[in-house]
PDB file of C-alpha atoms and ligand atoms in Angstrom:
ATOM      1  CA  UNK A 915       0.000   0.000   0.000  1.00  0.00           C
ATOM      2  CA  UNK A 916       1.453   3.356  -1.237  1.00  0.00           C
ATOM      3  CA  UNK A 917       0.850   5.022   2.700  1.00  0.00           C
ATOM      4  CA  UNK A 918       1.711   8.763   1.054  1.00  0.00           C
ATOM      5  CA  UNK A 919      -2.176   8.600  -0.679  1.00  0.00           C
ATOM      6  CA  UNK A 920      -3.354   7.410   3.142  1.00  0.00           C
ATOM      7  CA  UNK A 921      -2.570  10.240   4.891  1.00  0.00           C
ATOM      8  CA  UNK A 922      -4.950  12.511   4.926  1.00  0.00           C
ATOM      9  CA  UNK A 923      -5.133  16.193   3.682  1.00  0.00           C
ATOM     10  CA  UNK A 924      -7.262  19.519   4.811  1.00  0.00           C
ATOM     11  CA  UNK A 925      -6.748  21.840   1.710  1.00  0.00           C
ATOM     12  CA  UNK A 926      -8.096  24.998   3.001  1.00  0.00           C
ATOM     13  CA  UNK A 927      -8.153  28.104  -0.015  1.00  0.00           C
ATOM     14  CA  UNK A 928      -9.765  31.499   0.171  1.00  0.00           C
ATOM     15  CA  UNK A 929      -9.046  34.802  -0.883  1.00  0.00           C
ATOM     16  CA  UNK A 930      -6.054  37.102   0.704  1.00  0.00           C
ATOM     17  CA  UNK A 931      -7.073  37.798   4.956  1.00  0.00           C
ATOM     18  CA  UNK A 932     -10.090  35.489   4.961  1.00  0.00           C
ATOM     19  CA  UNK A 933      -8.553  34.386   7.904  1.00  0.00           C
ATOM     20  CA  UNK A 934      -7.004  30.927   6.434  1.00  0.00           C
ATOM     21  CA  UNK A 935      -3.717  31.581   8.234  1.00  0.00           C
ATOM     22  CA  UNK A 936      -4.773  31.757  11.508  1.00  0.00           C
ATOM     23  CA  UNK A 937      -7.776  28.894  11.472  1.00  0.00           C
ATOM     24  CA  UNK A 938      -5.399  26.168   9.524  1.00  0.00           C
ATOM     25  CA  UNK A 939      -2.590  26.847  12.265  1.00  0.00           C
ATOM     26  CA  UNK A 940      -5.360  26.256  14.793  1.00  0.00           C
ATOM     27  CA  UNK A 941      -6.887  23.419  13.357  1.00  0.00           C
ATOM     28  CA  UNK A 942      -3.330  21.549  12.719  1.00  0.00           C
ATOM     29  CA  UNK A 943      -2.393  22.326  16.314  1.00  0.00           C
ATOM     30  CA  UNK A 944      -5.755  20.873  17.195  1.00  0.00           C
ATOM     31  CA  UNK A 945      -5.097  17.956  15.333  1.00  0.00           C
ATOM     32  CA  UNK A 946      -1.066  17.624  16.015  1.00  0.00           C
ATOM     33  CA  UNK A 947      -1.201  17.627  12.098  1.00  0.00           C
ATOM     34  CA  UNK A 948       1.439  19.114   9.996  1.00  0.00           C
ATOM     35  CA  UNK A 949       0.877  22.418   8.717  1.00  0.00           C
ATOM     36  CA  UNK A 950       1.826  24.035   4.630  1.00  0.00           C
ATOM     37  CA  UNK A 951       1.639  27.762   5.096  1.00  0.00           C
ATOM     38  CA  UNK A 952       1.857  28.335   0.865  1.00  0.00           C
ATOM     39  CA  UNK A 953       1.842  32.021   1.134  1.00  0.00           C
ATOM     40  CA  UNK A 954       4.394  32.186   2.614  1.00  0.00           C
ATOM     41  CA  UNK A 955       6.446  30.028   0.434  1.00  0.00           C
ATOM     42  CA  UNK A 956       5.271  32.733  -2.596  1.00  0.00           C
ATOM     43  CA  UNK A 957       6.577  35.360  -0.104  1.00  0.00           C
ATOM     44  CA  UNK A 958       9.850  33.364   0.550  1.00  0.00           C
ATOM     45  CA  UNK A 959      10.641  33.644  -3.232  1.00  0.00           C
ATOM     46  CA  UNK A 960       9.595  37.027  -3.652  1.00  0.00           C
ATOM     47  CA  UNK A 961      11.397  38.244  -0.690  1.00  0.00           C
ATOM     48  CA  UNK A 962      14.737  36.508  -2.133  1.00  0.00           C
ATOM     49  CA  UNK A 963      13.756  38.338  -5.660  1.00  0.00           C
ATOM     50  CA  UNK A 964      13.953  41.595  -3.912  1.00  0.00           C
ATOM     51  CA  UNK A 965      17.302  40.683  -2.146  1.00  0.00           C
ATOM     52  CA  UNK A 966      18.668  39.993  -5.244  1.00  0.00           C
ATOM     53  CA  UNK A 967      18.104  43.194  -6.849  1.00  0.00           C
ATOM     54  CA  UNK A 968      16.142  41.445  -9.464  1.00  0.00           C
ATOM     55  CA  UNK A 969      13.636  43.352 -11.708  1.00  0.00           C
ATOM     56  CA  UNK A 970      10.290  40.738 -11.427  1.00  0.00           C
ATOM     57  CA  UNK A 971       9.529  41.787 -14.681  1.00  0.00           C
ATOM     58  CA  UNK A 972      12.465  39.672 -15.972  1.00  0.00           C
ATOM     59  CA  UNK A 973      10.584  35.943 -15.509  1.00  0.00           C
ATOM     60  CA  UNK A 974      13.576  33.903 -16.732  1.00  0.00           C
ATOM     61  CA  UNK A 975      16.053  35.839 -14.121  1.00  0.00           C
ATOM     62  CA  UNK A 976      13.847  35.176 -10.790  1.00  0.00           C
ATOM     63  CA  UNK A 977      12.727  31.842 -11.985  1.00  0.00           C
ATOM     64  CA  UNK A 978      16.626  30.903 -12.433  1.00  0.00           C
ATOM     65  CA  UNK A 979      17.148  32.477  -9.133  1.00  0.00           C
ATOM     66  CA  UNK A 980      14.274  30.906  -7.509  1.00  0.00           C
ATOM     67  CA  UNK A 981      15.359  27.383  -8.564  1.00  0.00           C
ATOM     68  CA  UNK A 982      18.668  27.510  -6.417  1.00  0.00           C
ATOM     69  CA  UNK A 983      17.219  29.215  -2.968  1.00  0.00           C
ATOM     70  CA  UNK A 984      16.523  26.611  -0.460  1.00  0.00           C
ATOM     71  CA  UNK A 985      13.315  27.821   1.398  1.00  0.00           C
ATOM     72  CA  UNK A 986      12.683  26.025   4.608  1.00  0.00           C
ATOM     73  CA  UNK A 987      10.020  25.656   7.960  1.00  0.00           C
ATOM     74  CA  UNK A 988      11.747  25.191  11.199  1.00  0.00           C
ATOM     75  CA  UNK A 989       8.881  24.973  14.100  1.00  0.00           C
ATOM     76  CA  UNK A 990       7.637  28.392  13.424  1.00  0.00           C
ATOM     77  CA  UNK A 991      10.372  30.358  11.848  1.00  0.00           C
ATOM     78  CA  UNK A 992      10.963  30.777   7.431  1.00  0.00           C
ATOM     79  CA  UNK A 993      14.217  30.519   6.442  1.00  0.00           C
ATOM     80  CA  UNK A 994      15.810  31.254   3.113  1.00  0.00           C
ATOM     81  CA  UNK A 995      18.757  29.675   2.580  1.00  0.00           C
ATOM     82  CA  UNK A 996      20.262  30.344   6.348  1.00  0.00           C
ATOM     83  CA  UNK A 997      18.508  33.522   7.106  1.00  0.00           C
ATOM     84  CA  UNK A 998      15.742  33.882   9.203  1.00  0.00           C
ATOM     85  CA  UNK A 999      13.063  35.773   7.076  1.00  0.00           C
ATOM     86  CA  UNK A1000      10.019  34.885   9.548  1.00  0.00           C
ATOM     87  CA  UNK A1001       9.490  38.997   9.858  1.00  0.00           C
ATOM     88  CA  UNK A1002      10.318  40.273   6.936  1.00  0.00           C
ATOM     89  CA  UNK A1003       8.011  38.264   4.646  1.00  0.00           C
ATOM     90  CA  UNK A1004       4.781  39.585   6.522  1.00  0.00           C
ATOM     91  CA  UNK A1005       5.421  43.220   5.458  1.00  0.00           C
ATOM     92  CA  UNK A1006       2.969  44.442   2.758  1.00  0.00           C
ATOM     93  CA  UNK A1007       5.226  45.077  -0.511  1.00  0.00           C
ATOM     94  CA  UNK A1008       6.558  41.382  -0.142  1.00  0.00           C
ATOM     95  CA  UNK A1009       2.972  40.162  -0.358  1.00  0.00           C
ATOM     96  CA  UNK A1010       2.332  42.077  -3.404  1.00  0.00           C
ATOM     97  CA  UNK A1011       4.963  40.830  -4.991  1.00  0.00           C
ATOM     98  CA  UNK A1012       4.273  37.225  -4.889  1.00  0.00           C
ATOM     99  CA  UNK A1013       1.315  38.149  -5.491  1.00  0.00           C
ATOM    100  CA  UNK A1014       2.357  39.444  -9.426  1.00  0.00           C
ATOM    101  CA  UNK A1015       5.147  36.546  -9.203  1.00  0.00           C
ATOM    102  CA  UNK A1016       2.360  34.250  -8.779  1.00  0.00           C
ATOM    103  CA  UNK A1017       0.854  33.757 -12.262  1.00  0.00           C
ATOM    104  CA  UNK A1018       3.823  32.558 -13.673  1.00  0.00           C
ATOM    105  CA  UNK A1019       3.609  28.423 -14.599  1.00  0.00           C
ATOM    106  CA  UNK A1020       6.995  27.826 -14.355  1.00  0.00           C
ATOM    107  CA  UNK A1021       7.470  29.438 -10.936  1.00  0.00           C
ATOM    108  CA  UNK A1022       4.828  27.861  -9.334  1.00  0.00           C
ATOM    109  CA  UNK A1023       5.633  24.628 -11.079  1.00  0.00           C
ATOM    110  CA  UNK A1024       9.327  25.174  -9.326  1.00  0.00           C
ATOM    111  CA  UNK A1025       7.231  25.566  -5.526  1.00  0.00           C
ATOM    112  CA  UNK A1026       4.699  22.371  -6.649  1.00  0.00           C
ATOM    113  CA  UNK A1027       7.259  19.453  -5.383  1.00  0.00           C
ATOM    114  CA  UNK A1028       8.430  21.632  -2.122  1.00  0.00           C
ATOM    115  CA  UNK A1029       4.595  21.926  -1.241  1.00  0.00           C
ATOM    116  CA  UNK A1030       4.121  18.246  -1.536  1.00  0.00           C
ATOM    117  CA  UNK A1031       6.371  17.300   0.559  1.00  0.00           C
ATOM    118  CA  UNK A1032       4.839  18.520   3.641  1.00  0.00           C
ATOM    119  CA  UNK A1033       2.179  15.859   3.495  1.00  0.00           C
ATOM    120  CA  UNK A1034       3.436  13.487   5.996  1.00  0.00           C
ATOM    121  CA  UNK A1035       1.826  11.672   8.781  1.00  0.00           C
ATOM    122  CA  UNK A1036      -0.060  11.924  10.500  1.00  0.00           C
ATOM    123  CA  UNK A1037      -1.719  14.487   8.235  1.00  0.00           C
ATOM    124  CA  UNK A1038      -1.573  17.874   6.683  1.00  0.00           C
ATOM    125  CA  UNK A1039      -3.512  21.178   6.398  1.00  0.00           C
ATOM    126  CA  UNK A1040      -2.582  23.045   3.610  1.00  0.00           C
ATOM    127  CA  UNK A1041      -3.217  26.679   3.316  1.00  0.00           C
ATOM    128  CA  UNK A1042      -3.666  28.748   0.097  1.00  0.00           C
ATOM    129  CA  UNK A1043      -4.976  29.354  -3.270  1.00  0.00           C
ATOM    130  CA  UNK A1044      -4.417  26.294  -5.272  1.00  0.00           C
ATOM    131  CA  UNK A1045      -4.159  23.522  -2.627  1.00  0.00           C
ATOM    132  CA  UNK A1046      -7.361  21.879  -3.058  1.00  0.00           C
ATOM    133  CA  UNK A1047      -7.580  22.577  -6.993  1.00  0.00           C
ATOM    134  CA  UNK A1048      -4.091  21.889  -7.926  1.00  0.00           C
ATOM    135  CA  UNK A1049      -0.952  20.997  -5.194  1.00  0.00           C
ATOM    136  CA  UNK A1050      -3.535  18.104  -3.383  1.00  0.00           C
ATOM    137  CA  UNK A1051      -6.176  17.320  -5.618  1.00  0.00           C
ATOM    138  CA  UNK A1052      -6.642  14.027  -3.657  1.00  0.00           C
ATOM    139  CA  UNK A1053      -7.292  16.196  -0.420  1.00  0.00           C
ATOM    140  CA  UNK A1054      -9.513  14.435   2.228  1.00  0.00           C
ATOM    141  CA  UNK A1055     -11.380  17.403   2.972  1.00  0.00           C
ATOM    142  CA  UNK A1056     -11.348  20.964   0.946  1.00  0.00           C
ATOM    143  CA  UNK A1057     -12.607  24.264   1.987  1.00  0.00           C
ATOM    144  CA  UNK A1058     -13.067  27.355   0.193  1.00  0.00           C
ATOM    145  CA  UNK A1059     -13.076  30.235   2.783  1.00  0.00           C
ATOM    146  CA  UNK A1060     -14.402  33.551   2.012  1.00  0.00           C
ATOM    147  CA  UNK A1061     -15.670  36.503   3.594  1.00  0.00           C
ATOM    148  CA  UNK A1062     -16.676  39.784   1.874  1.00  0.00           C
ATOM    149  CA  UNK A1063     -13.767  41.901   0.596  1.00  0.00           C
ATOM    150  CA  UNK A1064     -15.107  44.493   3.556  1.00  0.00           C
ATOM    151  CA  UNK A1065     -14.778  42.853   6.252  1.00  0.00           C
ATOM    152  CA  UNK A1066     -11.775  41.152   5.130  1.00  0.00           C
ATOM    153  CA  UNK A1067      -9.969  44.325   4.634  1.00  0.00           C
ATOM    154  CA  UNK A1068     -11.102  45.719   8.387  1.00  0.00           C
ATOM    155  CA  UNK A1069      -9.557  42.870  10.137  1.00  0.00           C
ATOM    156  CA  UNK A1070      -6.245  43.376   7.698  1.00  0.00           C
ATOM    157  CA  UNK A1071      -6.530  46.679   8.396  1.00  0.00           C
ATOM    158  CA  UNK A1072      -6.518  46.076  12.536  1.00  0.00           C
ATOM    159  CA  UNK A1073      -3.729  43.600  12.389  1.00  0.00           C
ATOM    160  CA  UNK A1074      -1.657  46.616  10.777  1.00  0.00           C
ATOM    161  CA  UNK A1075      -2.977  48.811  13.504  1.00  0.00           C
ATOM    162  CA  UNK A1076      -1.740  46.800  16.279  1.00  0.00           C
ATOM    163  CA  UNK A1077       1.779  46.147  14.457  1.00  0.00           C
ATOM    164  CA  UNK A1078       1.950  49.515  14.633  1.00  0.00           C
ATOM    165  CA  UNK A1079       2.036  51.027  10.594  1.00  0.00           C
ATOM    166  CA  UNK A1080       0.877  53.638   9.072  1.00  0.00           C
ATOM    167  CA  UNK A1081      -2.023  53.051   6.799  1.00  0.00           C
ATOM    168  CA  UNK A1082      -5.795  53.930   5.664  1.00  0.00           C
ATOM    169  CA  UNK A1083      -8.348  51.572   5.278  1.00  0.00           C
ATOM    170  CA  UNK A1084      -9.215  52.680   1.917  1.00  0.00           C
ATOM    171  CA  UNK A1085      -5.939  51.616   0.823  1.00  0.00           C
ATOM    172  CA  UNK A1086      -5.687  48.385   2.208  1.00  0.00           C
ATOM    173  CA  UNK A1087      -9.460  47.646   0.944  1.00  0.00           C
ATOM    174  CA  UNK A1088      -8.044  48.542  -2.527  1.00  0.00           C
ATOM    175  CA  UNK A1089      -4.775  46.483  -2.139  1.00  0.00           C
ATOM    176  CA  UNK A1090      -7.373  43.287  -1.319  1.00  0.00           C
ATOM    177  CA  UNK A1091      -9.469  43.785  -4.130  1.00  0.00           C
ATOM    178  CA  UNK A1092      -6.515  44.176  -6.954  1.00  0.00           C
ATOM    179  CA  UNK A1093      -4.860  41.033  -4.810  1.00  0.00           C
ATOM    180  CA  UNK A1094      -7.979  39.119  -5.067  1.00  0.00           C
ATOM    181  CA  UNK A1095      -8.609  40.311  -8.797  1.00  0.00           C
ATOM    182  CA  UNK A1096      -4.741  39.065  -9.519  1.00  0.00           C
ATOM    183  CA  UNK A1097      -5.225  35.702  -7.805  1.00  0.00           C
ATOM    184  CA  UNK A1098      -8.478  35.207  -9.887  1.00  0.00           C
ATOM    185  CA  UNK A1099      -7.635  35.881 -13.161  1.00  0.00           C
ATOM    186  CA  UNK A1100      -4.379  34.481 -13.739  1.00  0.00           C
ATOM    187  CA  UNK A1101      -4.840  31.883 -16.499  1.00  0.00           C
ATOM    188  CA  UNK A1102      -2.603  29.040 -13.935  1.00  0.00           C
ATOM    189  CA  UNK A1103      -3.658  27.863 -10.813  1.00  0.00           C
ATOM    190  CA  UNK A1104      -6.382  31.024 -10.006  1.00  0.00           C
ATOM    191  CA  UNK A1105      -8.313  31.287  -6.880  1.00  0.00           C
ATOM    192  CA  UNK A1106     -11.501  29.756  -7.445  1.00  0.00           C
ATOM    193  CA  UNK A1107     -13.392  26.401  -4.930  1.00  0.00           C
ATOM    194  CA  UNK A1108     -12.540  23.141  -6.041  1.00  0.00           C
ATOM    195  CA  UNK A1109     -15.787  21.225  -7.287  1.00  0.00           C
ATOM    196  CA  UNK A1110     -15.540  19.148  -4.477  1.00  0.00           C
ATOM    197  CA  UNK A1111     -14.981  22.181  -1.817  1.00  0.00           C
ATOM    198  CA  UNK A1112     -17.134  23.010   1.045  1.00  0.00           C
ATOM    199  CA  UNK A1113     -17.803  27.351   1.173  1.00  0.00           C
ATOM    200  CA  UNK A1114     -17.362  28.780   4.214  1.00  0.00           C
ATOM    201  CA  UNK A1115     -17.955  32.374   4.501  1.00  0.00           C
ATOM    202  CA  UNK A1116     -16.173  33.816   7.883  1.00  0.00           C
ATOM    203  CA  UNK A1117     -17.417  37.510   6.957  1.00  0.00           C
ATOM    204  CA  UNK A1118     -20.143  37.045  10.305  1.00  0.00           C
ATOM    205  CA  UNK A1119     -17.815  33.967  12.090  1.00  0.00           C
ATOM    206  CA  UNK A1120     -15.554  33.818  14.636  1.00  0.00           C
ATOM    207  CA  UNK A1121     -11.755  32.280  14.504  1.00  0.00           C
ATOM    208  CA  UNK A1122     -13.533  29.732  17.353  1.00  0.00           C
ATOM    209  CA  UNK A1123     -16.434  29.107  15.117  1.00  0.00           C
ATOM    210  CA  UNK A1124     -14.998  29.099  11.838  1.00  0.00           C
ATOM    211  CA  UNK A1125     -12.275  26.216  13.502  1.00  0.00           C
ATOM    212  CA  UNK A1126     -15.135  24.591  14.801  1.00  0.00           C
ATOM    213  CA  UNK A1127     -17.516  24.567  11.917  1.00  0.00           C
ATOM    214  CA  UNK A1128     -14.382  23.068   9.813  1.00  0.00           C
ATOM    215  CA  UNK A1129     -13.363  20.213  12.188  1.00  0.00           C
ATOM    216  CA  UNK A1130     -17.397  19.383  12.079  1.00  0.00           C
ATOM    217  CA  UNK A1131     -16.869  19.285   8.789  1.00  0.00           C
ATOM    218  CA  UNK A1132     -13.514  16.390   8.910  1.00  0.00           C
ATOM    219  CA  UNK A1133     -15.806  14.858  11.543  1.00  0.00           C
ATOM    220  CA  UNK A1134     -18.275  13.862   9.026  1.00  0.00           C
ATOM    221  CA  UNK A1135     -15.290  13.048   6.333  1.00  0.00           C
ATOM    222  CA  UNK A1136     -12.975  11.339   8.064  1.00  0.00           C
ATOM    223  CA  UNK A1137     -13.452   7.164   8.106  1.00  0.00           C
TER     224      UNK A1137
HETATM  225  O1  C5P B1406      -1.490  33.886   1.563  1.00  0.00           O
HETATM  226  P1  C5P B1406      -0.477  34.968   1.365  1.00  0.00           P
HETATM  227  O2  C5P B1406      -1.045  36.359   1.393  1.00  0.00           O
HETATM  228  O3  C5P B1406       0.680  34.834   2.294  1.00  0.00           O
HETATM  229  O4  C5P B1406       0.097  34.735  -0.110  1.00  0.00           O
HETATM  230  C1  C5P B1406       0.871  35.706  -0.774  1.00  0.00           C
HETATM  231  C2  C5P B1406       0.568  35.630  -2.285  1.00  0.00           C
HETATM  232  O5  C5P B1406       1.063  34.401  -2.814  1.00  0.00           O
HETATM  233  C3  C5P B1406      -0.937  35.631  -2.604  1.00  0.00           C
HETATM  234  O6  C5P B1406      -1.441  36.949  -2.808  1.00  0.00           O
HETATM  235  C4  C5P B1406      -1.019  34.800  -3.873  1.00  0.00           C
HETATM  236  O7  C5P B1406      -0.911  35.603  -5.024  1.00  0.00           O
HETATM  237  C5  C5P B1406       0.196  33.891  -3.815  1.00  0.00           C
HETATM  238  N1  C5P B1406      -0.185  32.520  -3.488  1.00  0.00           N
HETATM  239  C6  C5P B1406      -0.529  31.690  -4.535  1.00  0.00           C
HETATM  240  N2  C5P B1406      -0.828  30.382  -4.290  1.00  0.00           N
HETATM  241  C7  C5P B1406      -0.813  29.897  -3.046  1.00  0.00           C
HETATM  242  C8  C5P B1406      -0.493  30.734  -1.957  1.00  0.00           C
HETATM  243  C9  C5P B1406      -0.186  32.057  -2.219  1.00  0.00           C
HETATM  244  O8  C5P B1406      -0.570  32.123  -5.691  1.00  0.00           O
HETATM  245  N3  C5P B1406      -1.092  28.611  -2.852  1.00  0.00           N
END
């Protein structure tokens, strides 16, 4: 028996601040599952894109670049290569730019492999765009989380607050929707529910009820 199809998957998608992030961490913690934070492996890339001085533009430079960084977990710290990049990937302008490296097939065939190979046992949830549609198509269980771009953009906007930056809500609300426009409309791998995805929308939930209306929903899955 192959025992890599066995172990099961929670592929949890949704558009950017839907509050994936935080409920997948909770529910793997829950579960003492692993955990795939895929953002952040976009982020990882773009952040070494930026270090490197390259234009993102020029698609055959970063994805040549992109192919030699290692990027690696280690409990709850990102690493690429041997720096510690944990804080510098959250800030805004390193999200935006994975979010315009994103489109490109041949990056995101580069990340496909790395992504995969956080599905070990006991079992995985996956966070992102394309986990349920394209990185585990076999997932056990696959949400599609949304929440209106509103409300999505207020609690963005108070995470910023409390970090302490500068920023109006109107402009974060407009970073969302051109974010969630990108992520839709790119021809490979866009944001959209997998057939066989359950829609959660968040917009009137709580972190505790959105976790708890998910593991209901592995509850009635799971054999
Ligand atoms: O989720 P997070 O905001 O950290 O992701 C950063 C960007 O990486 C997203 O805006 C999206 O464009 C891209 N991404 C993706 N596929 C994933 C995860 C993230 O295209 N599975």
């Amino acid at each position: 028996m192959n025992t890599a199809t066995t172990i099961p998957v929670i592929a949890i998608d949704g558009p950017t601040a839907s509050g994936k992030g935080t409920v997948s961490a909770r529910i793997a913690k829950q579960l003492g599952w692993h955990m795939l934070d895929s953002g952040a492996i976009y982020r990882i890339a773009a952040f070494a894109v930026l270090k490197a001085g390259i234009n993102p533009e020029d698609h055959a430079h970063a994805l040549e670049l992109i192919r030699k960084i290692k990027i690696r977990f280690e409990d709850d710290r990102a690493f690429l290569d041997e720096q510690d990049v944990t804080q510098e990937i959250r800030q805004e302008h390193v999200g935006n730019l994975a979010s315009r490296l994103a489109p490109n097939a041949e990056l995101r065939a580069a990340l496909l492999e790395l992504q995969r190979d956080f599905k070990r046992a006991p079992g995985l949830v996956a966070d992102g765009r394309d986990m349920g549609t394209v990185v585990f198509p076999d997932a056990t269980l696959k949400i599609y989380l949304e929440a209106d771009v509103e409300a999505r953009a207020r609690r963005r906007y108070q995470q910023l607050v409390i970090q302490g930056k500068q920023t109006k809500l109107e402009a974060v609300l407009a970073d969302l929707q051109s974010r969630d426009a990108r992520d839709m409309e790119r021809e490979v791998a866009p944001l959209r529910p997998a057939e066989d995805a359950q829609r959660i929308d968040s917009s009137e939930l709580s972190i505790d009820e959105t976790v708890d209306r998910i593991l209901s929903c592995w509850e009635a899955v799971k054999q």
